[in-house]
Every structure is written in structure tokens, then in C-alpha cells.
Coordinates of C-alpha atoms and ligand atoms in Angstrom, one line a residue:
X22 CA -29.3 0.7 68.7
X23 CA -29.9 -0.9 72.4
X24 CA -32.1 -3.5 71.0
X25 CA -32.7 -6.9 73.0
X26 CA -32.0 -10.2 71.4
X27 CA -33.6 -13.2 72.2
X28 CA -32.2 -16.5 70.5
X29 CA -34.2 -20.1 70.4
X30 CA -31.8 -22.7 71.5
X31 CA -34.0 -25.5 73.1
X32 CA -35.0 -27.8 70.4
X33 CA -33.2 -30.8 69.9
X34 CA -32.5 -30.9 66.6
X35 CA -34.0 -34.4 65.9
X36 CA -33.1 -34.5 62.1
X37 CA -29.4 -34.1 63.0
X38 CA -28.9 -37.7 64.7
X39 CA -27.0 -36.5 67.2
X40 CA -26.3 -37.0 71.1
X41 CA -25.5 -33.6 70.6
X42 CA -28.0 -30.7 71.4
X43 CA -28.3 -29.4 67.8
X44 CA -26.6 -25.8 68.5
X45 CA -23.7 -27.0 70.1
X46 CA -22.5 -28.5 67.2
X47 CA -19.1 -27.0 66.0
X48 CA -18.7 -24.8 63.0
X49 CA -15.1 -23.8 62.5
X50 CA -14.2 -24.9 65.6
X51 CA -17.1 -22.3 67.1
X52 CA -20.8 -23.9 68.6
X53 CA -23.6 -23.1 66.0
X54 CA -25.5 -20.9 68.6
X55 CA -22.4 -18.5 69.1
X56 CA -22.8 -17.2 65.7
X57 CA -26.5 -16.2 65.8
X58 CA -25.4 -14.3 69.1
X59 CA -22.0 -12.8 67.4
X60 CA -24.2 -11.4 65.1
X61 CA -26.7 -10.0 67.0
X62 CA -23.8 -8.5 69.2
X63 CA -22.6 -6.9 66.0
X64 CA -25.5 -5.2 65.1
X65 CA -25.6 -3.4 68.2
X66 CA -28.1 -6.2 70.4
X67 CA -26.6 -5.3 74.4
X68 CA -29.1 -7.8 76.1
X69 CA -29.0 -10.8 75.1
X70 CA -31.3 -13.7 76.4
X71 CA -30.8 -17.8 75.2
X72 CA -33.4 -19.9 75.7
X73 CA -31.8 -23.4 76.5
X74 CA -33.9 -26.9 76.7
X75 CA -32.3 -29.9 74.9
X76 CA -28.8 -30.1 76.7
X77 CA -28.9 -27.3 78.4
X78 CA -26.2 -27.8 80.9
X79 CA -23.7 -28.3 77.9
X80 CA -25.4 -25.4 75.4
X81 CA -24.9 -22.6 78.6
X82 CA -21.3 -23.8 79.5
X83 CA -20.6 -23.1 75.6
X84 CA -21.6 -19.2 76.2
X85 CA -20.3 -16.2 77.9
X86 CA -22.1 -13.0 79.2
X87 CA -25.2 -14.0 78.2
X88 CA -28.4 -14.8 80.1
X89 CA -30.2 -17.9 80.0
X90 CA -33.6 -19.0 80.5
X91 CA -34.7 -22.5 80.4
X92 CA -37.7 -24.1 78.2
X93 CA -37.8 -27.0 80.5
X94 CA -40.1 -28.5 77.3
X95 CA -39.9 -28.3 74.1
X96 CA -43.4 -27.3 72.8
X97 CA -42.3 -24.7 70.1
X98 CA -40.8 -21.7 69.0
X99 CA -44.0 -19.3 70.7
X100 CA -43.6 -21.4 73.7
X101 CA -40.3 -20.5 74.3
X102 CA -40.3 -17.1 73.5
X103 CA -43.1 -17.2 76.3
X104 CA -40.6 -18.9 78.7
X105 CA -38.2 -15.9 78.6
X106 CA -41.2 -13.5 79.5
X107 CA -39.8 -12.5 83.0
X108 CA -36.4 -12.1 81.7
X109 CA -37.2 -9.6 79.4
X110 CA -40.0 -7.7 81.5
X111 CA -38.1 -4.6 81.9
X112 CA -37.7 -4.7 78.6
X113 CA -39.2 -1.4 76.3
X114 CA -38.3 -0.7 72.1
X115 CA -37.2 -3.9 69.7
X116 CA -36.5 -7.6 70.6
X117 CA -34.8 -9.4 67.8
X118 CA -35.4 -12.9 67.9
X119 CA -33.4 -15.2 66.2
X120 CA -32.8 -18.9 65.6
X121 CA -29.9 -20.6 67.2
X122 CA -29.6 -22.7 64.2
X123 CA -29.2 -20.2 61.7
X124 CA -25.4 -19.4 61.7
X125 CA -24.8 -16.7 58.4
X126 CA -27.6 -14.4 59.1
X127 CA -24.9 -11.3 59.0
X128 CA -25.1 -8.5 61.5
X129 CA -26.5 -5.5 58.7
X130 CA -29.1 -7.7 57.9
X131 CA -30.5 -7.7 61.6
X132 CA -29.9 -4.1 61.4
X133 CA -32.1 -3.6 58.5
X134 CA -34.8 -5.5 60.0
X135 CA -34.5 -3.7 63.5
X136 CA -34.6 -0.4 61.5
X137 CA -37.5 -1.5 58.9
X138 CA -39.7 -1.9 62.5
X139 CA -38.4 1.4 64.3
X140 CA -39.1 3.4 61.2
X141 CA -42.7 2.2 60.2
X142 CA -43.9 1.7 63.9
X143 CA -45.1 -1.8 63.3
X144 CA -45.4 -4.3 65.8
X145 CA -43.2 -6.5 64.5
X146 CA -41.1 -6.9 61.4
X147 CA -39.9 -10.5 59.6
X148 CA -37.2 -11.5 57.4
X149 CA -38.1 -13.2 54.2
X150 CA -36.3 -14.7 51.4
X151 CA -37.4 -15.9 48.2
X152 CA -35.8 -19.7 47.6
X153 CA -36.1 -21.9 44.6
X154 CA -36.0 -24.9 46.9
X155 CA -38.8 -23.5 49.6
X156 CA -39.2 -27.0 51.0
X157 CA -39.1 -27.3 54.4
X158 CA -39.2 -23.0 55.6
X159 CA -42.7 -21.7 56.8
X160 CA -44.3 -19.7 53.8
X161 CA -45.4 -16.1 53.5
X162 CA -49.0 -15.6 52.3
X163 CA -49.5 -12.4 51.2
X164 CA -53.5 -10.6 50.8
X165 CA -54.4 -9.0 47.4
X166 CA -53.0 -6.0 48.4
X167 CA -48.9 -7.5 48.7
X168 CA -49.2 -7.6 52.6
X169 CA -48.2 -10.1 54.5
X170 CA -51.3 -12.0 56.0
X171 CA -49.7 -15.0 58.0
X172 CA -47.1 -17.4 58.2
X173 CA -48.1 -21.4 57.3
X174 CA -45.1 -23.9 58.4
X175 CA -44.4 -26.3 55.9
X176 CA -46.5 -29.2 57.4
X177 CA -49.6 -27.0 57.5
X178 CA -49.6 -26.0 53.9
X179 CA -52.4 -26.4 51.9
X180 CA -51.9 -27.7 48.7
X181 CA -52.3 -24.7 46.3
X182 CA -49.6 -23.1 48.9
X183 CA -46.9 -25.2 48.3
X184 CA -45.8 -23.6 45.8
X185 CA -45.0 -20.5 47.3
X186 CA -41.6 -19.7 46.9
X187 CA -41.3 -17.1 49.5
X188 CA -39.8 -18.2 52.8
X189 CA -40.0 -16.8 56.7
X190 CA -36.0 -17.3 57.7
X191 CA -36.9 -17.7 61.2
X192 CA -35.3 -13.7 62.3
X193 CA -38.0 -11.2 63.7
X194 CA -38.0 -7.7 65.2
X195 CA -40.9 -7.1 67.8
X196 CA -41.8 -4.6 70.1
X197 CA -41.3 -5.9 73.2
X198 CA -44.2 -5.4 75.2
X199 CA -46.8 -6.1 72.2
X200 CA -45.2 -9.6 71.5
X201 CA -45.7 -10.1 75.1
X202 CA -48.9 -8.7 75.3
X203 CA -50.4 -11.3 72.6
X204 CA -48.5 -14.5 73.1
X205 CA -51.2 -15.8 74.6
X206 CA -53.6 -15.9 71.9
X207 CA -51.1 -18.3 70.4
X208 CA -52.5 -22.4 69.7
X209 CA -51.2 -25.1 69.2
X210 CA -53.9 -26.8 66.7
X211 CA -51.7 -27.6 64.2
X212 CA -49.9 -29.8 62.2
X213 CA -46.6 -30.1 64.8
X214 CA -49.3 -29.8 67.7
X215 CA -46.9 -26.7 68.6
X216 CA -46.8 -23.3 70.0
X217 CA -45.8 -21.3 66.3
X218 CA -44.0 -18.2 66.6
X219 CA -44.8 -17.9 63.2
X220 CA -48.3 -17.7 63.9
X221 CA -48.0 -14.2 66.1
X222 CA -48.1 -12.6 62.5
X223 CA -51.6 -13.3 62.2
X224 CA -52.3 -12.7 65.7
X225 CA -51.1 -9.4 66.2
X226 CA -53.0 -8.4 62.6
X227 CA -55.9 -9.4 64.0
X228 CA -55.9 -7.0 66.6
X229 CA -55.2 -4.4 64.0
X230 CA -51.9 -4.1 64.2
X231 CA -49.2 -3.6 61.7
X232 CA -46.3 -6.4 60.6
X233 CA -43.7 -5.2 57.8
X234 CA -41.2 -7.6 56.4
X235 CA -37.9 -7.0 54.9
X236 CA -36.7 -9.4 52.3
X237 CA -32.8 -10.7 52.6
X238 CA -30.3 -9.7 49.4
X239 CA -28.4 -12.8 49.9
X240 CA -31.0 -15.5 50.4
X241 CA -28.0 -18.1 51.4
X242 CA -27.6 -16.4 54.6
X243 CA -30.6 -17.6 56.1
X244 CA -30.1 -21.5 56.3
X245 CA -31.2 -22.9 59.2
X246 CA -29.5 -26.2 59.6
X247 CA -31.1 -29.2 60.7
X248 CA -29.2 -32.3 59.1
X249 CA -25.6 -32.6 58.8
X250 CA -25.7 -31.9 54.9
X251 CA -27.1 -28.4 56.0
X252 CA -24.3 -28.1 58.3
X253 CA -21.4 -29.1 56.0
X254 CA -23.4 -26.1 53.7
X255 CA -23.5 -23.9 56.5
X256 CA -18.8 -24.6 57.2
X257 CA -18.6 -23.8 53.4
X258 CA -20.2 -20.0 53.4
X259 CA -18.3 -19.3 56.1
X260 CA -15.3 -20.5 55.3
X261 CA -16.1 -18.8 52.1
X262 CA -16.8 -15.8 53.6
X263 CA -13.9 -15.6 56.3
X264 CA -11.1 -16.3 53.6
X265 CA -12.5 -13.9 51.8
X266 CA -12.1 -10.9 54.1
X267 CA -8.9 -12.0 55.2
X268 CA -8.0 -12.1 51.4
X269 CA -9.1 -8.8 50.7
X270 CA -7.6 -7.5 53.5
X271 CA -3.7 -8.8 52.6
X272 CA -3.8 -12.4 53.3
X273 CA -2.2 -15.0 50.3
X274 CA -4.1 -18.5 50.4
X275 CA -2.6 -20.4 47.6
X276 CA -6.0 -22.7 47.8
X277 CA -8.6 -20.6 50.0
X278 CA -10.4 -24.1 49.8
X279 CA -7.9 -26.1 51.7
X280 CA -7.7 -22.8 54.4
X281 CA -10.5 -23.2 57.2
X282 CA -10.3 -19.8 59.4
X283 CA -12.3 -18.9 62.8
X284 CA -14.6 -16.4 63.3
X285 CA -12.7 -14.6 65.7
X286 CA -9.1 -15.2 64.4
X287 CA -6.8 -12.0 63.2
X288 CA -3.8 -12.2 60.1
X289 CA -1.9 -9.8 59.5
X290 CA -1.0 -8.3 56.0
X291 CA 1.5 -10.3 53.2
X292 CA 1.1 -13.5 55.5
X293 CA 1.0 -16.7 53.4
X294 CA -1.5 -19.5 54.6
X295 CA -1.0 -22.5 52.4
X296 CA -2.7 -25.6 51.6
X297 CA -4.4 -27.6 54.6
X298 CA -4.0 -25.3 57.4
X299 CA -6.7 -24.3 60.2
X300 CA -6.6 -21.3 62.4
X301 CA -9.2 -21.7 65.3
X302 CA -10.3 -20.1 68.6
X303 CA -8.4 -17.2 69.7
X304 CA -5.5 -17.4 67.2
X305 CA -4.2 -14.5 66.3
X306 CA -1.2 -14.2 63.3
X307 CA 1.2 -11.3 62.9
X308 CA 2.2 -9.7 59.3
X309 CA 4.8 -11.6 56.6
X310 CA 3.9 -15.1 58.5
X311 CA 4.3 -18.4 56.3
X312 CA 1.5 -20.7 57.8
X313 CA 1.1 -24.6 56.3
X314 CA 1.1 -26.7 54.6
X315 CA -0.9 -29.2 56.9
X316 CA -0.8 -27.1 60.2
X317 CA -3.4 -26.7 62.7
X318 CA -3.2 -23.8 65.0
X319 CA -5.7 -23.6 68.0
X320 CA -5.8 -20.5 70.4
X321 CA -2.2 -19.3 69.7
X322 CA -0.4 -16.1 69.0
X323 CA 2.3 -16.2 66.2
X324 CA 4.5 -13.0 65.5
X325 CA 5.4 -11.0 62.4
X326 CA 8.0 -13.0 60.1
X327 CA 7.7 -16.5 61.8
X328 CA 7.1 -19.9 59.2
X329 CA 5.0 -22.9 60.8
X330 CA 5.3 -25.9 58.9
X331 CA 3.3 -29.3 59.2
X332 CA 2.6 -28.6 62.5
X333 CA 0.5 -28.4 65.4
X334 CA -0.1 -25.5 67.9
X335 CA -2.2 -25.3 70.9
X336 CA -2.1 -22.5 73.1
X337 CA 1.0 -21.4 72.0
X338 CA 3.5 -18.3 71.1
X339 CA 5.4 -18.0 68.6
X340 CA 7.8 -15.0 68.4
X341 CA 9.1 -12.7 65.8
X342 CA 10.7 -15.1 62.8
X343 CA 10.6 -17.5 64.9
X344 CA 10.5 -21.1 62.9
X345 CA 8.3 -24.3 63.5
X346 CA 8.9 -27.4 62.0
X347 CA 8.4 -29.5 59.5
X348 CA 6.1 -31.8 62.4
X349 CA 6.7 -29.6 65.4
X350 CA 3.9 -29.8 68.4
X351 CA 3.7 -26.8 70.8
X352 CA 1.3 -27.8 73.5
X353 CA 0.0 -25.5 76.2
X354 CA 2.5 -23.2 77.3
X355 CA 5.2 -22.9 74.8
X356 CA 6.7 -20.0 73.9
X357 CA 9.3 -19.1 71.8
X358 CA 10.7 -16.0 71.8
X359 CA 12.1 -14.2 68.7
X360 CA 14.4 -15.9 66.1
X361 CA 13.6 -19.1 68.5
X362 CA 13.4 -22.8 66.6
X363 CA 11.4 -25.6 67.3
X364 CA 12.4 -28.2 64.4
X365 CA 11.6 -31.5 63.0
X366 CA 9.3 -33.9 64.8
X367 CA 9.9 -32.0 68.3
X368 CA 7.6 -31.7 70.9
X369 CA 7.0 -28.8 73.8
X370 CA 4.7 -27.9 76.3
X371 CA 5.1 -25.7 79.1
X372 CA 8.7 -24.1 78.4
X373 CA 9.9 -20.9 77.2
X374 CA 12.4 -21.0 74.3
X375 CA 14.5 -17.4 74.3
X376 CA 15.6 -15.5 72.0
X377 CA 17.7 -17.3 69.1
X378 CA 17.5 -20.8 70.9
X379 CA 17.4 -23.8 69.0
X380 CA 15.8 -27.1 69.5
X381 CA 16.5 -28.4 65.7
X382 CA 15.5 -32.5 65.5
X383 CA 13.4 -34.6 67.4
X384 CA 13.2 -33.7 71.1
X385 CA 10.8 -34.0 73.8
X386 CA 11.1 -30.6 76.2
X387 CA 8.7 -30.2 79.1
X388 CA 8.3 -27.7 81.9
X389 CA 12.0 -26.6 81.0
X390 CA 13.3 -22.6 80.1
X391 CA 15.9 -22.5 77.9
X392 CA 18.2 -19.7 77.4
X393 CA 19.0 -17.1 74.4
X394 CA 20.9 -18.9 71.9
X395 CA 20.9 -22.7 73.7
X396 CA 21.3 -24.7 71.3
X397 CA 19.2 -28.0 72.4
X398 CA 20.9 -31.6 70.2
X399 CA 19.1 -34.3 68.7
X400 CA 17.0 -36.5 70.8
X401 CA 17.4 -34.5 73.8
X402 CA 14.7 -35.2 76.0
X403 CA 13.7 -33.9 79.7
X404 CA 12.9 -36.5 81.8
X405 CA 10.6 -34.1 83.7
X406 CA 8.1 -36.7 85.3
X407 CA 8.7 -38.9 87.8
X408 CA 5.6 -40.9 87.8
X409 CA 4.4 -39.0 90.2
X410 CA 5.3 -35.0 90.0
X411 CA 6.6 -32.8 87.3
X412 CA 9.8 -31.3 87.8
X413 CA 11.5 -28.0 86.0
X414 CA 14.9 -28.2 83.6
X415 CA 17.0 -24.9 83.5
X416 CA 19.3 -24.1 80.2
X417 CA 21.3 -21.0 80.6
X418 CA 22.0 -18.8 77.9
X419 CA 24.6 -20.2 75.2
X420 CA 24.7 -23.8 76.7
X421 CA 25.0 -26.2 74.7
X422 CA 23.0 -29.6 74.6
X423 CA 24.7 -32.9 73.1
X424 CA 22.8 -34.7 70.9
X425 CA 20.6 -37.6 72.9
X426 CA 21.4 -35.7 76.4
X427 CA 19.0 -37.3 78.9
X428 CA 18.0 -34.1 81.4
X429 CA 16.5 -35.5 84.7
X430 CA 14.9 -32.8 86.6
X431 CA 14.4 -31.3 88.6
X432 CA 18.1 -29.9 87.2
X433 CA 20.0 -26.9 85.7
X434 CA 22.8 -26.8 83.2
X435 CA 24.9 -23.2 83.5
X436 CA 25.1 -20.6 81.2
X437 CA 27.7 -21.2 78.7
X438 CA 27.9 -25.2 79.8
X439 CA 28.1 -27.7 77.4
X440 CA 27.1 -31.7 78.0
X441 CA 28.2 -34.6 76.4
X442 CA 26.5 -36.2 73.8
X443 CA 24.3 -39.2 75.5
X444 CA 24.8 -38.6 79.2
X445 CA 22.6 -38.6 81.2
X446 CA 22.3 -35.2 83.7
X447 CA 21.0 -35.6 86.9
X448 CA 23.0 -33.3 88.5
X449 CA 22.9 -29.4 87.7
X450 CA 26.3 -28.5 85.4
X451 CA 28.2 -25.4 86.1
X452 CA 28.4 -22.8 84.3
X453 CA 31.1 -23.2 81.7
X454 CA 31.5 -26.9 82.5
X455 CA 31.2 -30.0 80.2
X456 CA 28.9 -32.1 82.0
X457 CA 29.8 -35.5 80.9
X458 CA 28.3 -39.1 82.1
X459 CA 29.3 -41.7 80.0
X460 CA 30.6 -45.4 80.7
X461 CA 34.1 -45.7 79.5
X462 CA 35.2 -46.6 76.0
X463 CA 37.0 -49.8 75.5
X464 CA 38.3 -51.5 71.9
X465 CA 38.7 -55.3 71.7
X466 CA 41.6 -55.7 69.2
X467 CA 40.6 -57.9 65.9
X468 CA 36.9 -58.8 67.3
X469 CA 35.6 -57.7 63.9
X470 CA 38.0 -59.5 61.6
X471 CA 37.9 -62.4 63.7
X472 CA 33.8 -62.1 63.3
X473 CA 34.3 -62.3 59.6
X474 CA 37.1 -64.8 59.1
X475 CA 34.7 -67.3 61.2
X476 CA 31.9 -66.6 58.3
X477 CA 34.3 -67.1 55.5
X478 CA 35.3 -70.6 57.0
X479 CA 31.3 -71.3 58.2
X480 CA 30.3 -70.4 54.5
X481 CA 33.1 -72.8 52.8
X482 CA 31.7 -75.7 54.8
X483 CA 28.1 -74.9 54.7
X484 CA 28.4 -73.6 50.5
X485 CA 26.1 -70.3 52.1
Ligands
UD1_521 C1 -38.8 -22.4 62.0 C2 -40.0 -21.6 61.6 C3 -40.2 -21.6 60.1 C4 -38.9 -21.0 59.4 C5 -37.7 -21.8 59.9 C6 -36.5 -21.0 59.4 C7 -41.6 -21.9 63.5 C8 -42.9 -22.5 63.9 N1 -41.2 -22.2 62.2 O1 -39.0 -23.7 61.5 O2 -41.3 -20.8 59.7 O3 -39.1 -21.1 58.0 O4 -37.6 -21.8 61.3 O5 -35.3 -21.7 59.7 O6 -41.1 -21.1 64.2 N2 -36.7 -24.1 69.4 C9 -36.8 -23.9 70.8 N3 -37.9 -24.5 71.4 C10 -38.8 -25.2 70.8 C11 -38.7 -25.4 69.4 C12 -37.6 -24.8 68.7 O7 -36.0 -23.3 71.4 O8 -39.8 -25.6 71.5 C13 -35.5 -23.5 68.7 C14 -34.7 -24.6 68.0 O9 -33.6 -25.0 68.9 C15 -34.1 -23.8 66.8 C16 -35.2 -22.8 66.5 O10 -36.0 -22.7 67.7 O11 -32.9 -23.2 67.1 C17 -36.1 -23.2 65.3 O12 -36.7 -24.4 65.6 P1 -36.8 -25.5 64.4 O13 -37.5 -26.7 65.0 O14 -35.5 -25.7 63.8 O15 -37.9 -24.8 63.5 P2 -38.1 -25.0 61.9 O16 -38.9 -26.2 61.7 O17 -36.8 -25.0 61.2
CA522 CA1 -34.6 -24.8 61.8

């Protein structure tokens, strides 16, 4: 299609109490605006222009390959379509221009609209919608004849229009160089004392030109969220909507409620995702996965056949059947390879598991690798900082960890070595070896039944 796209993320978003720009507010872990521009990605938009105001440092860093101009104030939606007039100078054929705060406007939708303007040669085409509860949305007043005549915002209404029940959703198709062309006739007499896009309807009509409007088949799409009760609506479509293409495509959720999903996440087929689990960012989950309950995985790859229990995984990789948890946390730079284990209450960042190894019950393991089928004891821990650097532990393949080994690093325990249970390794084991650092046993004959003939006598003085 090759249109342009054009999406108004300047305003504030006063009604949201926030000292958040409005659009950078998250929605499944994803900035509001980032939807609007997903979609008009989708549909085929491969120019796309943000217009940036309130919080515009934060808003840009939010976004990628996308061009921003800035509406250095906010004095409406017309004025900062004006504001983006150099960027899109070169521009000839459709602009779609769309609200930042309008997250579940889908992709065929903008297509519709972009065709609906293409096919009839008007100067501009709007989405409508038809709402039971209009309150708020710009109107659409029609002439005699069905055709749309202008736009009123909702402050501007006139009494006999309030009861209008057909809405403008904020979306519009233009052509490019007539939108630009009349932007100037725009006022700002008005209720808001504002610069109305809305009010280009009426302009470009007056100079005899056409406007068409499409109406949406799914009138929820179009919310445009303003409050925090609009945005708590906006999380439940799309989680609605997300679960539901992932279900349809092979995906069990025992409670799709309890399952919140990212836009850009992938599942693969027969994978289980139970009760209380997230999947955000750029997570992507294999086929035949068990996922929850009460897991939250951010920007990680798991692999067919693996179960992640009650845990927590950032930037992580899980390999084939791999296993995670119950209360496992895989911080940045984990990676287990196939069959690998991460078990109860243990945490890893920044160390490579390999194939088959083990690290069953509560374990901290930091900038270590650890070998095919090492199998790592209870309350192991590498002691890899030393207040002041961080320092690498080597595990070769087979060794094995006693339970509550301290590993000081930097050091290396050999393939095929096995250390004591509570020593503590500061020196690299051999290969083969039994590393063992413990203080000597010694037994102090009768100590305990001395202890508790003393009590009996105490007691048959004291009556205890
Ligand atoms: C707007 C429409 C209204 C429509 C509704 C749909 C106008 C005048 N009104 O009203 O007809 O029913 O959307 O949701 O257009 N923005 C800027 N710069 C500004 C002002 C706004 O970039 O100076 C951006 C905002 O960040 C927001 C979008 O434009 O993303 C819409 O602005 P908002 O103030 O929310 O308009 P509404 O009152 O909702
Ligand atoms: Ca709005």
C-alpha cells in the first residue's frame, strides 16, 4: 500500500493523573503509542512520522525506526498535524493519521479506511463508530442527504446534538498534499480554544471537496484511553484478543483470564500456560512447554518440552525439556542447555548450564559455566564478587558439587572432580580430585549425657 502514517503523541493526557506522558503508559508490558504504530505497520504504513510534545525525551526513547517531530505546544490535534508539515513534504497519495492513545484500532481496519479514500478519490476518509455511551467522542453530523457535514467535539455540542450516537474514533485517511494544503483555514474559536483536526471535515467540504467515512464492525476497538479505567479496559481486549489467537492456534490456558501475553510474543503448539503467568517483551516459547502457575517470563526464549514453574525469567534461555523450578530466578544471561535443571528457590544470572546439568535446591550461581551433567548440591553458592570485581567459576563436565560448597572465584573445579560437602574452594580442583576443606572432626566422649544428667539433677532441685 505505501501509505504514510502520522500518529498524535503530544498531549499530556491530563485526565490520566500521571507524571507519565499519557502514551508511554504500559499495556502488556508494551508503551500505549507502540500499538497505534504496530498497527499502522501491519497494514502496510512504511513511513511513519510521531509527533512528540508532553515527555518527549521519554515517548522517542520508547520507539524504534520511526521519525519524530516535535509539537513543542500543545494547542491541538490540527496543530500538530501542522507541526509535522516538513516531514512529510515529499510526501504524495494517503497519510493515515492516528491517535497514540487509541491501542486496538486493528491493522484491516486502517486498511479499509486507506482503501475506502483510494477508491472514491476523496480528500479524506474518517472512521466512525456508532456507541451507546457517545459521551466524551467528537460527533458526526450528517446533512439530509446521509453525508457527513462536520465533526462537533463533545464540548462544542449543541444541545439537540448530544444525542448523537455516532462517534469520530480519532483515525483518518487524507491525501497528503490536500490536508496540507487547507490546514490553515483551521481556528481555534472553540470550546477547548484549540486547533481541531476534526474540524478539516468541514473545511475541506467547503472548498468542494469530498470526505467519505467508513464505519468500524467492532466499535470496541476504537477506545481512546484517557483515565486509568479506560486503560485497565484497553489491557482486557487485548489480553482478550492475544489469548485468543494463541488459543486458536494450539495453545492450552487452563484460565485465559489469569494468562496476560505480549504483543509480540510467539508459543508454540500443545504448550500449556496455566494460571497466573505473563509472557512479555521478546519472549518467545517452543511447542509441548508447561508454563505457570505464577511465572513471569520477560524477553526470554524457552525450548520445545521444557516446564517453568513459580518462577521468574529475564532475559533468559531455556533449552529443550529443560526444567525450572518451583521459585527459580534466571536473570540476564542464563542459559540452560537441554535436559539442564534449575530447581527450587535457586537463582542464576550470567552462566551457562550444559546439557543435563543440575542445580536441584537453593543455590546462588553467578558468572559461572557449568558442565554437561554437573551436578551442583544444595546451598552451593559462588562467591563471585569481591566487593569490588566479578569473578568467573568453572565446573567441568560430570563434577560433582557437595551440598553447601562455597566456590570462591575466580576458580575451576575439573572435569569429573568432586568437592566435599561444605568446603570452601578457593583453589581450582583437579580433574578427578576431591577437593576437600574442612576443619577436623573431633568427639568429646559423654558431653551429651553429661548435658542431660546435669538437667535431671537441676530439675529435682528446682521441681522444673
Ligand atoms: C479526539 C477527537 C475526537 C475523537 C477522539 C477519539 C479532536 C479535536 N478530537 O478527542 O473527535 O472522538 O479523539 O478518541 O481531534 N494530541 C497531540 N497534540 C495536541 C493534542 C492532542 O499530539 O495538541 C494527541 C494526544 O496525545 C492524543 C491524540 O492527539 O494521542 C488525541 O488527543 P486527545 O486530547 O486525547 O483528544 P480527544 O479529546 O480524545
Ligand atoms: Ca483521546
Amino acid at each position: 500500500m505505501g501509505a504514510a502514517a502520522l500518529i498524535l503523541a503530544a498531549g499530556e493526557g491530563t485526565r490520566m493523573k500521571s507524571g507519565l506522558p499519557k502514551v508511554a503508559h504500559r499495556i502488556l508490558g508494551v508503551p500505549m503509542v507502540a500499538y497505534a504504530i504496530a498497527a499502522a505497520r501491519e497494514s502496510g504504513c512504511d513511513r511513519i512520522v510521531v509527533v512528540t510534545g508532553h515527555g518527549a525525551q521519554l515517548v522517542e526513547s520508547l520507539l524504534d525506526d520511526v521519525v519524530f517531530v516535535r509539537q513543542s505546544e500543545q494547542l491541538g490535534t490540527g496543530h500538530a498535524v501542522m507541526c509535522a508539515s516538513d516531514a512529510l513534504a515529499d510526501i504524495d497519495g494517503s497519510l493515515v493519521v492516528l491517535s497514540g492513545d487509541s491501542p486496538l484500532l486493528r491493522a484491516e481496519t486502517i486498511t479499509r479506511l486507506v482503501e475506502a479514500r483510494e477508491r472514491s478519490g476523496a480528500a479524506a476518509a474518517v472512521l466512525t463508530a456508532s456507541l451507546s455511551d457517545p459521551s466524551g467522542y467528537g460527533r458526526i453530523v450528517r446533512g439530509e442527504d446521509g453525508a457527513l457535514i462536520s465533526i462537533v467535539e463533545d464540548k462544542d455540542l449543541s444541545p439537540d446534538q448530544r444525542s448523537i450516537g455516532e462517534v469520530n474514533t480519532g483515525t483518518y485517511c487524507f491525501d497528503t498534499r490536500l490536508l496540507f494544503a487547507h490546514l490553515r483555514h483551521l481556528s481555534n474559536t472553540n470550546a477547548q480554544g484549540e486547533y481541531y483536526l476534526t474540524d478539516t471535515v468541514g473545511v475541506l467540504r467547503a472548498e468542494g471537496l469530498a470526505v467519505v467515512d467508513v464505519a468500524t464492525d467492532e466499535p470496541e476497538e476504537i477506545l481512546g484511553v484517557n483515565s486509568r479505567v479506560q486503560l485497565a479496559e484497553a489491557v482486557k481486549v487485548l489480553q482478550t484478543r492475544i489469548n485468543r489467537a494463541h488459543m486458536l492456534a494450539g495453545v492450552t490456558m487452563t484460565d485465559p483470564d489469569l494468562v496476560w501475553i505480549g504483543p509480540d510474543v510467539t508459543i508454540g503448539k500443545d504448550t500449556v500456560l496455566e494460571p497466573m503467568t505473563f509472557l512479555l517483551g521478546d519472549s518467545h516459547v517452543g511447542e509441548e512447554c508447561v508454563i505457570g502457575p505464577d511465572s513471569r517470563v520477560t524477553d526470554s526464549r524457552i525450548d520445545d518440552g521444557a516446564v517453568v514453574d513459580s518462577s521468574i525469567l529475564m532475559k533468559a534461555i531455556v533449552g529443550e525439556s529443560a526444567t525450572v523450578g518451583p521459585r527459580a530466578y534466571l536473570r540476564p544471561g542464563t542459559v540452560l542447555k537441554k535436559m539442564a535443571k534449575a530447581g527450587t528457590s535457586v537463582e542464576i544470572k550470567n552462566s551457562t548450564l550444559g546439557e543435563g546439568a543440575k542445580v536441584p535446591h537453593l543455590s546462588y550461581i553467578g558468572d559461572a559455566t557449568i558442565g554437561a551433567s554437573a551436578n551442583v548440591g544444595a546451598g552451593t553458592i559462588t562467591c563471585n564478587y569481591d566487593g569490588v570485581r566479578k569473578h568467573s567459576t568453572v565446573i567441568g563436565d560430570g563434577a560433582f558439587i557437595g551440598s553447601d560448597t562455597m566456590l570462591v572465584a575466580p576458580v575451576t573445579v575439573g572435569e569429573g572432580a568432586v568437592t566435599a560437602a561444605g568446603s570452601t574452594i578457593t583453589r581450582d580442583v583437579p580433574a578427578d580430585a576431591l577437593g576437600i576443606e574442612r576443619s577436623e572432626q573431633r568427639h568429646v566422649e559423654g558431653w551429651a549425657r553429661k548435658q542431660r544428667t546435669g538437667r535431671e539433677r537441676e530439675g529435682d532441685s528446682e521441681e522444673r
